[in-house]
Short mmCIF file of C-alpha atoms in Angstrom, two decimals:
data_model
loop_
_atom_site.label_atom_id
_atom_site.label_comp_id
_atom_site.label_asym_id
_atom_site.label_seq_id
_atom_site.Cartn_x
_atom_site.Cartn_y
_atom_site.Cartn_z
CA UNK A 1 108.63 134.77 55.45
CA UNK A 2 106.24 134.84 58.41
CA UNK A 3 105.61 138.36 59.65
CA UNK A 4 103.32 139.32 62.52
CA UNK A 5 101.86 142.81 62.34
CA UNK A 6 100.41 144.58 65.38
CA UNK A 7 98.68 147.98 65.55
CA UNK A 8 99.41 150.33 68.46
CA UNK A 9 101.69 148.88 71.11
CA UNK A 10 100.74 151.06 74.11
CA UNK A 11 103.34 149.45 76.35
CA UNK A 12 101.80 145.95 76.29
CA UNK A 13 104.65 143.81 75.00
CA UNK A 14 103.92 140.85 77.30
CA UNK A 15 100.39 140.52 75.91
CA UNK A 16 101.48 141.05 72.30
CA UNK A 17 104.15 138.36 72.47
CA UNK A 18 101.78 135.97 74.27
CA UNK A 19 99.14 136.55 71.59
CA UNK A 20 101.61 135.71 68.83
CA UNK A 21 102.65 132.54 70.64
CA UNK A 22 99.05 131.44 71.03
CA UNK A 23 98.19 132.22 67.42
CA UNK A 24 101.20 130.23 66.22
CA UNK A 25 100.10 127.29 68.37
CA UNK A 26 96.61 127.43 66.86
CA UNK A 27 98.03 127.48 63.33
CA UNK A 28 100.63 124.82 64.03
CA UNK A 29 103.59 127.13 63.43
CA UNK A 30 106.85 127.02 65.33
CA UNK A 31 107.07 130.82 65.44
CA UNK A 32 107.50 133.89 63.25
CA UNK A 33 110.44 135.61 61.63
CA UNK A 34 109.57 139.21 62.49
CA UNK A 35 107.07 141.31 64.44
CA UNK A 36 106.19 144.79 63.14
CA UNK A 37 104.47 147.24 65.52
CA UNK A 38 102.82 150.32 64.00
CA UNK A 39 103.72 152.89 66.63
CA UNK A 40 102.67 154.14 70.07
CA UNK A 41 105.24 151.61 71.20
CA UNK A 42 106.03 153.52 74.41
CA UNK A 43 109.66 152.63 75.01
CA UNK A 44 109.49 153.99 78.57
CA UNK A 45 112.69 153.16 80.41
CA UNK A 46 111.89 154.80 83.74
CA UNK A 47 109.44 157.17 85.42
CA UNK A 48 111.21 160.29 84.12
CA UNK A 49 110.53 159.28 80.52
CA UNK A 50 106.82 159.70 81.26
CA UNK A 51 107.42 163.46 81.53
CA UNK A 52 108.38 163.43 77.83
CA UNK A 53 105.34 161.45 76.67
CA UNK A 54 102.13 163.08 75.48
CA UNK A 55 99.53 161.47 77.72
CA UNK A 56 97.33 162.90 80.48
CA UNK A 57 98.97 162.31 83.83
CA UNK A 58 96.04 160.35 85.26
CA UNK A 59 96.49 157.75 82.50
CA UNK A 60 100.21 157.35 82.96
CA UNK A 61 101.44 153.79 83.17
CA UNK A 62 104.97 152.50 83.17
CA UNK A 63 104.03 149.61 80.88
CA UNK A 64 106.24 146.59 80.53
CA UNK A 65 108.93 147.72 78.08
CA UNK A 66 111.28 148.59 80.95
CA UNK A 67 111.67 144.89 81.70
CA UNK A 68 113.15 144.35 78.23
CA UNK A 69 115.27 147.50 78.48
CA UNK A 70 116.78 146.43 81.82
CA UNK A 71 117.47 142.89 80.61
CA UNK A 72 115.03 141.17 82.96
CA UNK A 73 113.30 139.83 79.85
CA UNK A 74 114.36 139.33 76.24
CA UNK A 75 111.91 139.77 73.39
CA UNK A 76 111.06 136.27 72.09
CA UNK A 77 110.61 137.56 68.54
CA UNK A 78 112.69 140.03 66.59
CA UNK A 79 110.66 143.25 66.77
CA UNK A 80 110.61 146.30 64.51
CA UNK A 81 108.58 149.46 65.13
CA UNK A 82 107.97 153.04 64.05
CA UNK A 83 107.19 155.92 66.37
CA UNK A 84 103.67 157.21 67.00
CA UNK A 85 102.19 160.11 68.92
CA UNK A 86 102.28 158.54 72.40
CA UNK A 87 105.95 157.74 72.87
CA UNK A 88 108.83 158.31 75.24
CA UNK A 89 109.95 160.85 72.65
CA UNK A 90 113.20 161.65 74.44
CA UNK A 91 114.28 158.02 74.13
CA UNK A 92 113.45 157.83 70.42
CA UNK A 93 115.15 161.19 69.82
CA UNK A 94 118.46 159.56 70.75
CA UNK A 95 117.97 157.16 67.84
CA UNK A 96 116.96 159.53 65.03
CA UNK A 97 118.66 157.27 62.46
CA UNK A 98 117.25 154.10 64.03
CA UNK A 99 118.63 151.70 66.60
CA UNK A 100 117.99 149.11 69.28
CA UNK A 101 115.82 150.24 72.20
CA UNK A 102 116.38 146.87 73.86
CA UNK A 103 117.93 143.58 72.79
CA UNK A 104 115.93 142.17 69.84
CA UNK A 105 113.74 145.33 69.54
CA UNK A 106 114.66 147.79 66.78
CA UNK A 107 113.29 151.30 66.23
CA UNK A 108 113.29 152.45 62.60
CA UNK A 109 113.97 156.10 63.46
CA UNK A 110 112.24 159.17 62.05
CA UNK A 111 112.53 157.64 58.56
CA UNK A 112 114.54 154.65 57.43
CA UNK A 113 114.95 151.68 55.12
CA UNK A 114 116.38 148.38 56.31
CA UNK A 115 116.65 144.92 54.82
CA UNK A 116 115.47 141.78 56.56
CA UNK A 117 116.21 138.61 54.67
CA UNK A 118 114.69 139.11 51.24
CA UNK A 119 112.42 141.94 52.41
CA UNK A 120 113.15 145.64 52.09
CA UNK A 121 111.25 147.62 54.72
CA UNK A 122 110.68 151.38 54.80
CA UNK A 123 109.32 153.27 57.80
CA UNK A 124 107.98 156.74 58.58
CA UNK A 125 107.36 157.69 62.20
CA UNK A 126 104.99 160.25 63.70
CA UNK A 127 101.74 161.85 62.61
CA UNK A 128 100.81 164.75 60.37
CA UNK A 129 100.62 168.40 61.42
CA UNK A 130 100.74 171.02 58.68
CA UNK A 131 102.19 173.89 60.77
CA UNK A 132 105.16 171.76 61.88
CA UNK A 133 105.82 169.90 58.64
CA UNK A 134 108.51 172.21 57.25
CA UNK A 135 110.11 172.93 60.60
CA UNK A 136 113.27 171.27 61.93
CA UNK A 137 113.34 168.77 64.78
CA UNK A 138 114.08 171.67 67.11
CA UNK A 139 112.55 170.15 70.25
CA UNK A 140 115.18 169.57 72.90
CA UNK A 141 114.84 168.41 76.46
CA UNK A 142 113.29 169.55 78.64
CA UNK A 143 110.14 169.73 76.50
CA UNK A 144 107.49 172.33 77.23
CA UNK A 145 103.79 171.52 76.87
CA UNK A 146 103.86 172.34 73.14
CA UNK A 147 107.06 170.49 72.33
CA UNK A 148 105.89 167.29 73.98
CA UNK A 149 103.35 167.14 71.13
CA UNK A 150 105.24 168.69 68.23
CA UNK A 151 108.22 166.39 68.77
CA UNK A 152 106.35 163.50 67.12
CA UNK A 153 105.04 165.44 64.11
CA UNK A 154 106.32 164.32 60.71
CA UNK A 155 108.91 166.56 59.06
CA UNK A 156 109.39 167.36 55.39
CA UNK A 157 113.13 166.67 55.49
CA UNK A 158 112.57 163.05 56.53
CA UNK A 159 109.87 162.59 53.90
CA UNK A 160 112.08 164.22 51.26
CA UNK A 161 114.71 161.57 51.87
CA UNK A 162 112.21 158.73 51.44
CA UNK A 163 111.01 160.27 48.19
CA UNK A 164 114.52 159.95 46.71
CA UNK A 165 114.30 156.14 46.69
CA UNK A 166 114.36 154.78 43.15
CA UNK A 167 114.27 151.02 43.74
CA UNK A 168 111.56 148.68 44.96
CA UNK A 169 110.52 148.50 48.61
CA UNK A 170 108.48 145.49 49.72
CA UNK A 171 106.95 146.66 53.01
CA UNK A 172 106.10 150.14 54.26
CA UNK A 173 105.14 151.10 57.82
CA UNK A 174 103.73 154.31 59.27
CA UNK A 175 101.80 155.14 62.40
CA UNK A 176 99.43 157.56 60.68
CA UNK A 177 97.24 156.40 57.82
CA UNK A 178 98.13 157.72 54.36
CA UNK A 179 95.64 160.46 53.55
CA UNK A 180 92.62 159.40 51.43
CA UNK A 181 93.42 155.70 51.89
CA UNK A 182 89.94 155.29 53.39
CA UNK A 183 88.40 155.78 49.94
CA UNK A 184 90.33 152.76 48.63
CA UNK A 185 88.54 150.33 50.95
CA UNK A 186 85.08 149.80 52.43
CA UNK A 187 84.70 153.38 53.64
CA UNK A 188 80.98 153.01 54.26
CA UNK A 189 81.60 150.31 56.85
CA UNK A 190 84.48 152.33 58.28
CA UNK A 191 82.19 155.34 58.79
CA UNK A 192 79.57 153.13 60.44
CA UNK A 193 82.20 151.88 62.86
CA UNK A 194 83.85 155.29 63.32
CA UNK A 195 81.14 157.89 62.52
CA UNK A 196 83.37 160.84 63.39
CA UNK A 197 85.80 159.89 60.59
CA UNK A 198 83.35 160.72 57.82
CA UNK A 199 83.44 164.50 58.03
CA UNK A 200 87.23 164.56 58.24
CA UNK A 201 87.52 162.17 55.29
CA UNK A 202 85.19 164.26 53.13
CA UNK A 203 87.12 167.44 53.90
CA UNK A 204 90.51 165.81 53.30
CA UNK A 205 91.67 165.89 56.93
CA UNK A 206 91.88 162.20 57.75
CA UNK A 207 95.40 160.81 57.81
CA UNK A 208 98.78 162.04 56.65
CA UNK A 209 99.44 163.49 53.18
CA UNK A 210 103.15 162.91 53.79
CA UNK A 211 102.57 159.18 54.28
CA UNK A 212 100.44 159.14 51.14
CA UNK A 213 103.21 160.75 49.10
CA UNK A 214 105.60 158.08 50.30
CA UNK A 215 103.32 155.12 49.60
CA UNK A 216 102.51 156.48 46.14
CA UNK A 217 106.22 156.90 45.40
CA UNK A 218 107.43 153.57 46.77
CA UNK A 219 104.42 151.37 45.90
CA UNK A 220 105.35 148.56 48.26
CA UNK A 221 103.52 145.25 48.24
CA UNK A 222 102.25 145.95 51.78
CA UNK A 223 101.75 149.13 53.78
CA UNK A 224 100.93 148.82 57.49
CA UNK A 225 99.61 151.50 59.86
CA UNK A 226 97.87 151.90 63.22
CA UNK A 227 96.81 155.07 65.09
CA UNK A 228 93.04 155.07 64.51
CA UNK A 229 92.30 151.96 66.58
CA UNK A 230 90.42 149.82 64.12
CA UNK A 231 91.19 147.18 61.56
CA UNK A 232 90.83 148.41 57.99
CA UNK A 233 92.17 147.20 54.67
CA UNK A 234 92.35 148.82 51.28
CA UNK A 235 93.94 148.28 47.89
CA UNK A 236 95.86 150.76 45.77
CA UNK A 237 96.01 149.81 42.10
CA UNK A 238 98.68 151.75 40.23
CA UNK A 239 98.17 150.05 36.88
CA UNK A 240 94.83 151.78 36.36
CA UNK A 241 95.03 154.44 33.67
CA UNK A 242 93.52 157.07 35.97
CA UNK A 243 95.88 156.06 38.75
CA UNK A 244 99.15 156.10 36.84
CA UNK A 245 100.14 159.73 37.22
CA UNK A 246 103.82 159.93 38.07
CA UNK A 247 105.44 160.96 41.30
CA UNK A 248 103.96 163.24 43.91
CA UNK A 249 100.85 164.20 41.96
CA UNK A 250 99.43 160.67 42.09
CA UNK A 251 95.88 160.81 43.47
CA UNK A 252 96.68 163.83 45.62
CA UNK A 253 95.42 167.38 45.61
CA UNK A 254 98.19 169.61 44.31
CA UNK A 255 98.24 171.81 47.39
CA UNK A 256 98.24 169.07 49.99
CA UNK A 257 101.78 169.68 51.22
CA UNK A 258 102.00 173.42 50.59
CA UNK A 259 103.81 175.39 53.26
CA UNK A 260 100.59 177.14 54.23
CA UNK A 261 98.69 173.90 54.83
CA UNK A 262 97.61 174.40 58.42
CA UNK A 263 95.72 171.13 58.81
CA UNK A 264 96.42 168.99 61.81
CA UNK A 265 95.69 165.31 62.18
CA UNK A 266 92.43 165.70 64.07
CA UNK A 267 91.86 162.04 64.79
CA UNK A 268 94.09 161.41 67.75
CA UNK A 269 92.90 159.00 70.36
CA UNK A 270 91.21 160.64 73.30
CA UNK A 271 92.04 159.08 76.64
CA UNK A 272 89.62 161.37 78.47
CA UNK A 273 86.46 159.49 77.54
CA UNK A 274 87.04 156.09 79.13
CA UNK A 275 89.71 154.39 81.21
CA UNK A 276 91.28 151.36 79.56
CA UNK A 277 91.73 147.99 81.18
CA UNK A 278 95.04 146.20 80.80
CA UNK A 279 94.90 143.73 77.90
CA UNK A 280 94.92 140.04 78.58
CA UNK A 281 97.22 137.77 76.66
CA UNK A 282 94.58 136.66 74.21
CA UNK A 283 95.04 135.77 70.57
CA UNK A 284 91.80 136.37 68.71
CA UNK A 285 91.64 135.07 65.18
CA UNK A 286 92.89 137.80 62.85
CA UNK A 287 89.66 137.61 60.84
CA UNK A 288 87.22 137.16 63.71
CA UNK A 289 84.14 139.40 63.56
CA UNK A 290 83.78 140.58 67.14
CA UNK A 291 82.02 143.44 68.85
CA UNK A 292 84.09 146.43 69.88
CA UNK A 293 83.63 146.82 73.64
CA UNK A 294 86.71 148.68 74.83
CA UNK A 295 87.21 151.55 72.39
CA UNK A 296 88.70 154.77 73.68
CA UNK A 297 86.77 156.95 71.30
CA UNK A 298 87.16 160.45 69.97
CA UNK A 299 83.53 161.52 70.30
CA UNK A 300 81.33 158.60 71.28
CA UNK A 301 81.30 154.86 71.78
CA UNK A 302 81.20 152.77 68.63
CA UNK A 303 78.94 149.75 68.36
CA UNK A 304 79.96 148.08 65.15
CA UNK A 305 83.24 146.54 64.15
CA UNK A 306 85.00 147.81 61.06
CA UNK A 307 84.96 144.70 58.89
CA UNK A 308 87.23 145.73 56.09
CA UNK A 309 86.23 144.36 52.70
CA UNK A 310 88.57 146.00 50.20
CA UNK A 311 86.82 147.90 47.46
CA UNK A 312 89.20 148.54 44.60
CA UNK A 313 88.69 151.92 43.02
CA UNK A 314 90.47 153.76 40.27
CA UNK A 315 91.96 156.58 42.28
CA UNK A 316 91.87 158.14 45.69
CA UNK A 317 89.81 161.03 44.40
CA UNK A 318 87.35 159.21 42.17
CA UNK A 319 85.63 157.48 45.10
CA UNK A 320 85.23 160.63 47.13
CA UNK A 321 81.81 162.18 47.66
CA UNK A 322 81.57 165.89 46.81
CA UNK A 323 83.48 168.07 49.24
CA UNK A 324 81.59 170.20 51.69
CA UNK A 325 81.39 173.88 50.71
CA UNK A 326 82.88 174.88 54.05
CA UNK A 327 86.64 175.30 54.22
CA UNK A 328 88.48 172.63 56.23
CA UNK A 329 89.25 175.21 58.90
CA UNK A 330 85.56 175.89 59.42
CA UNK A 331 85.49 179.35 57.75
CA UNK A 332 82.59 179.64 55.26
CA UNK A 333 83.56 180.83 51.76
CA UNK A 334 81.45 184.01 52.02
CA UNK A 335 83.31 185.12 55.14
CA UNK A 336 86.69 184.15 53.75
CA UNK A 337 85.99 186.27 50.67
CA UNK A 338 85.81 189.34 52.90
CA UNK A 339 89.36 188.85 54.21
CA UNK A 340 92.33 190.72 52.73
CA UNK A 341 94.14 189.02 49.86
CA UNK A 342 97.07 188.16 52.11
CA UNK A 343 94.78 185.81 54.07
CA UNK A 344 93.82 183.82 51.00
CA UNK A 345 94.95 180.24 50.67
CA UNK A 346 97.22 179.47 47.70
CA UNK A 347 95.41 178.12 44.66
CA UNK A 348 96.10 174.51 43.64
CA UNK A 349 97.93 175.79 40.55
CA UNK A 350 100.23 177.97 42.62
CA UNK A 351 100.89 175.14 45.05
CA UNK A 352 101.61 172.74 42.22
CA UNK A 353 104.21 175.13 40.88
CA UNK A 354 105.83 175.26 44.31
CA UNK A 355 106.05 171.48 44.64
CA UNK A 356 108.50 169.84 42.22
CA UNK A 357 107.11 166.84 40.37
CA UNK A 358 108.96 163.53 40.43
CA UNK A 359 109.15 161.00 37.62
CA UNK A 360 108.23 157.44 38.49
CA UNK A 361 111.39 155.30 38.78
CA UNK A 362 111.55 152.38 36.32
CA UNK A 363 112.95 150.06 39.01
CA UNK A 364 109.79 150.41 41.12
CA UNK A 365 107.73 147.77 39.33
CA UNK A 366 104.98 146.86 41.79
CA UNK A 367 101.59 148.31 40.91
CA UNK A 368 99.34 146.95 43.62
CA UNK A 369 99.71 147.92 47.30
CA UNK A 370 97.73 146.22 50.05
CA UNK A 371 97.05 148.55 52.99
CA UNK A 372 96.32 147.15 56.44
CA UNK A 373 95.66 149.10 59.62
CA UNK A 374 95.23 147.30 62.93
CA UNK A 375 93.87 148.04 66.39
CA UNK A 376 95.63 148.12 69.75
CA UNK A 377 96.18 145.13 72.00
CA UNK A 378 93.01 144.69 74.05
CA UNK A 379 90.68 141.70 74.55
CA UNK A 380 88.36 141.02 71.61
CA UNK A 381 90.14 143.52 69.40
CA UNK A 382 91.59 142.96 65.94
CA UNK A 383 95.13 144.03 66.70
CA UNK A 384 97.19 141.19 65.25
CA UNK A 385 97.67 139.72 61.79
CA UNK A 386 100.19 137.07 60.82
CA UNK A 387 101.13 137.04 57.16
CA UNK A 388 103.45 135.15 54.86
CA UNK A 389 105.17 137.88 52.84
CA UNK A 390 107.37 137.32 49.82
CA UNK A 391 109.37 139.98 47.97
CA UNK A 392 107.82 141.61 44.92
CA UNK A 393 110.23 139.82 42.58
CA UNK A 394 112.65 136.93 42.83
CA UNK A 395 115.51 139.22 41.86
CA UNK A 396 115.93 140.62 45.37
CA UNK A 397 119.57 141.58 46.00
CA UNK A 398 119.35 140.21 49.55
CA UNK A 399 119.70 136.41 49.59
CA UNK A 400 120.37 135.56 53.23
CA UNK A 401 118.76 132.55 54.88
CA UNK A 402 117.15 132.11 58.28
CA UNK A 403 117.77 133.13 60.98
CA UNK A 404 117.53 136.55 59.41
CA UNK A 405 119.22 139.71 60.63
CA UNK A 406 118.65 143.37 59.88
CA UNK A 407 121.05 144.83 57.36
CA UNK A 408 121.59 148.38 56.19
CA UNK A 409 120.20 149.42 52.85
CA UNK A 410 122.85 150.66 50.41
CA UNK A 411 120.60 153.17 48.65
CA UNK A 412 119.29 154.55 51.94
CA UNK A 413 122.80 154.95 53.36
CA UNK A 414 123.71 156.92 50.25
CA UNK A 415 120.63 159.13 50.69
CA UNK A 416 121.55 159.65 54.35
CA UNK A 417 125.04 160.79 53.39
CA UNK A 418 123.62 163.07 50.69
CA UNK A 419 121.50 164.91 53.25
CA UNK A 420 123.99 164.70 56.11
CA UNK A 421 125.12 168.31 55.73
CA UNK A 422 121.63 169.50 56.70
CA UNK A 423 121.25 169.78 60.47
CA UNK A 424 117.77 168.31 61.18
CA UNK A 425 117.67 170.22 64.49
CA UNK A 426 118.41 173.69 63.11
CA UNK A 427 116.27 176.30 61.42
CA UNK A 428 115.72 177.07 58.64
CA UNK A 429 115.55 173.71 56.90
CA UNK A 430 117.06 173.99 53.43
CA UNK A 431 114.61 173.99 50.53
CA UNK A 432 113.97 170.95 48.36
CA UNK A 433 116.40 171.20 45.44
CA UNK A 434 114.48 168.73 43.31
CA UNK A 435 114.97 165.12 42.30
CA UNK A 436 117.51 165.69 39.46
CA UNK A 437 119.78 167.64 41.81
CA UNK A 438 119.82 164.92 44.45
CA UNK A 439 120.05 162.02 42.01
CA UNK A 440 123.62 162.74 40.93
CA UNK A 441 124.70 163.30 44.53
CA UNK A 442 123.14 160.02 45.64
CA UNK A 443 124.89 158.13 42.84
CA UNK A 444 128.22 159.54 44.02
CA UNK A 445 127.45 158.56 47.61
CA UNK A 446 126.44 155.04 46.55
CA UNK A 447 129.94 154.58 45.20
CA UNK A 448 131.31 155.74 48.57
CA UNK A 449 129.03 153.30 50.43
CA UNK A 450 130.11 150.45 48.14
CA UNK A 451 133.78 151.14 48.78
CA UNK A 452 133.67 151.96 52.51
CA UNK A 453 130.74 149.96 53.89
CA UNK A 454 129.79 147.13 51.52
CA UNK A 455 133.31 145.99 50.68
CA UNK A 456 134.32 146.47 54.31
CA UNK A 457 131.68 143.92 55.34
CA UNK A 458 129.80 146.44 57.50
CA UNK A 459 126.27 146.06 56.09
CA UNK A 460 124.87 143.96 58.95
CA UNK A 461 123.29 146.23 61.57
CA UNK A 462 125.35 145.59 64.72
CA UNK A 463 123.53 144.33 67.80
CA UNK A 464 125.13 147.06 69.89
CA UNK A 465 122.38 148.03 72.32
CA UNK A 466 123.56 149.80 75.45
CA UNK A 467 121.61 151.14 78.40
CA UNK A 468 121.74 154.93 78.45
CA UNK A 469 119.12 156.17 80.93
CA UNK A 470 118.68 154.59 84.38
CA UNK A 471 116.40 151.57 84.61
CA UNK A 472 112.98 151.77 86.24
CA UNK A 473 112.86 152.38 89.98
CA UNK A 474 109.32 151.82 91.35
CA UNK A 475 110.06 154.01 94.37
CA UNK A 476 110.18 157.12 92.13
CA UNK A 477 106.49 156.81 91.28
CA UNK A 478 104.74 157.85 88.08
CA UNK A 479 104.92 161.63 88.59
CA UNK A 480 108.55 162.58 89.23
CA UNK A 481 109.25 166.29 89.75
CA UNK A 482 112.36 166.30 87.56
CA UNK A 483 112.71 166.30 83.80
CA UNK A 484 114.39 163.36 82.08
CA UNK A 485 118.01 163.89 81.12
CA UNK A 486 119.26 163.95 77.55
CA UNK A 487 121.76 161.29 76.53
CA UNK A 488 124.07 160.67 73.60
CA UNK A 489 123.28 157.21 72.35
CA UNK A 490 126.38 155.14 71.47
CA UNK A 491 124.48 153.58 68.57
CA UNK A 492 123.97 156.97 66.94
CA UNK A 493 127.63 157.75 67.51
CA UNK A 494 128.65 154.49 65.82
CA UNK A 495 126.27 155.02 62.89
CA UNK A 496 127.55 158.54 62.21
CA UNK A 497 131.12 157.27 62.40
CA UNK A 498 130.31 154.47 59.95
CA UNK A 499 129.01 156.98 57.41
CA UNK A 500 131.52 159.69 58.20
CA UNK A 501 128.84 162.26 59.03
CA UNK A 502 128.35 164.79 61.83
CA UNK A 503 126.37 163.71 64.87
CA UNK A 504 123.95 166.58 65.51
CA UNK A 505 122.39 164.63 68.38
CA UNK A 506 125.33 165.10 70.72
CA UNK A 507 125.78 167.99 73.12
CA UNK A 508 128.09 168.66 76.01
CA UNK A 509 126.95 167.75 79.50
CA UNK A 510 127.32 171.39 80.51
CA UNK A 511 124.94 172.53 77.77
CA UNK A 512 122.40 169.87 78.65
CA UNK A 513 122.50 170.56 82.36
CA UNK A 514 122.17 174.30 81.80
CA UNK A 515 119.02 173.83 79.73
CA UNK A 516 117.59 171.38 82.24
CA UNK A 517 118.12 173.72 85.21
CA UNK A 518 116.57 176.69 83.42
CA UNK A 519 113.39 174.80 82.56
CA UNK A 520 110.22 175.03 84.66
CA UNK A 521 109.11 172.01 86.60
CA UNK A 522 107.30 169.33 84.59
CA UNK A 523 103.53 169.73 84.31
CA UNK A 524 102.27 167.17 86.79
CA UNK A 525 98.57 167.81 86.17
CA UNK A 526 98.48 166.32 82.71
CA UNK A 527 95.22 168.18 82.11
CA UNK A 528 94.10 168.57 78.59
CA UNK A 529 91.28 170.76 77.34
CA UNK A 530 88.97 169.17 74.83
CA UNK A 531 86.58 171.95 73.90
CA UNK A 532 87.05 175.51 72.71
CA UNK A 533 88.83 178.05 74.83
CA UNK A 534 91.35 177.72 77.62
CA UNK A 535 91.17 174.29 79.19
CA UNK A 536 87.82 173.45 77.61
CA UNK A 537 86.02 170.42 78.88
CA UNK A 538 88.01 168.84 81.65
CA UNK A 539 90.11 171.91 82.34
CA UNK A 540 93.82 171.46 82.73
CA UNK A 541 96.86 173.38 81.67
CA UNK A 542 96.56 172.90 77.93
CA UNK A 543 94.28 174.71 75.54
CA UNK A 544 91.61 172.71 73.73
CA UNK A 545 91.41 172.73 69.95
CA UNK A 546 87.71 172.40 69.24
CA UNK A 547 85.56 169.54 67.96
CA UNK A 548 86.41 167.37 70.97
CA UNK A 549 88.94 165.33 69.03
CA UNK A 550 91.25 164.72 71.95
CA UNK A 551 94.90 165.53 72.42
CA UNK A 552 97.54 165.16 69.74
#
């Protein structure tokens, strides 16, 4: 199966599709079966959606997705994507369980598993932020300046559902890199290309521990990511004796996902340093060694390309240089020792006791995962890779032939029903009851899915896209004074009806209008502080968070 993989979309669908077409012409192919985009897709339907996207106002652009949403264009290739940290988050919120954002373009939702032909594909949207990880998806329109960022942070409930999978997945996709994945590839070259990554990698702050838990649990043949705007590959070998620990503890510090983990993903792309030019429809060779000339960098311009030669190592921790003696929050140990006991971080042993371990499922047989991160679509950038991907084994339960369609995943539907009583929008989120508790419930729900969905012939994902928000009107401009409205998406309604579960993403028009009228006007400045203190370098309405890492 021919699969094209692209890094960050950034609203450049025309160029991405043209690049695939050109690459196929060069290779003598008649096309591809599927395009996977690793986030920052920017499904902006109209100008109002820009008020729900985390991006400085001066860099706002409507992009070209709206042409596909309105029906003026149709995507030439079936497209699948996860959410990133620069999205029309209000649009994706409507499709929490996944759905079509336009004809032929499918969003995987906050977390999901779908089948495509013989491939089983899992996705996790968003990026890591420790303080928000155990919170609900409580952000509701109209978003304030904090919610427009927290809305795309990964949540434990979504990850918990992915960790219940007990059968083999072939492809995994996340926007954020799995934490410590850098040590499984040519990290020296990566740090030469991205010097500011090194300190975060050595202090365990680069990437998402949630994504790493999922990849270590599912062990797919391929795992794709984006976010950090470079091409990088790595290999995870799970058949190594030192890398065979079961479940969540595999190659991870025991306290990585503890409730008190206050680490943020500090490597978000900073749009303050350099204005981008619109990408041309070029199709560079996926393996071309070219100079990076257009990077929007976090601290400085980079001169060398990250040429990713995988270096197979035994575990994610064995390749790591010694950690710095300074805490990851910048507080030296001698000062931290003077704080009251209540300020102390939990010990790894205490955290390990708080996090239930998970046995490795026998049906997950793959023991080698290839990781590939790609850049964004700009000239002379390594943003596109076309692969021929086969399932891990020939015993795949999906045996459809081309042209392929997305189908629901029986196990995932059962997991969704198991967790359906938990309102993902409400606080507090119920505690993790442990794998044995959920396993029996999921088995019961699988029988329900077999009887009510499989036997009813309802496993093909319906192509039921409908326009919800108004289409783009150029006369409104890029800085409308009103907030976007919240909509109930008919696809979410249909999905909840299919599974017989409550739709927590519906509200009355009166409730929505009342919240919208009470909200302050959207922040039209888009300013974003980059240094310490209020506003920091560049001023603006938002408070900087040190180290000049850019907005989240």
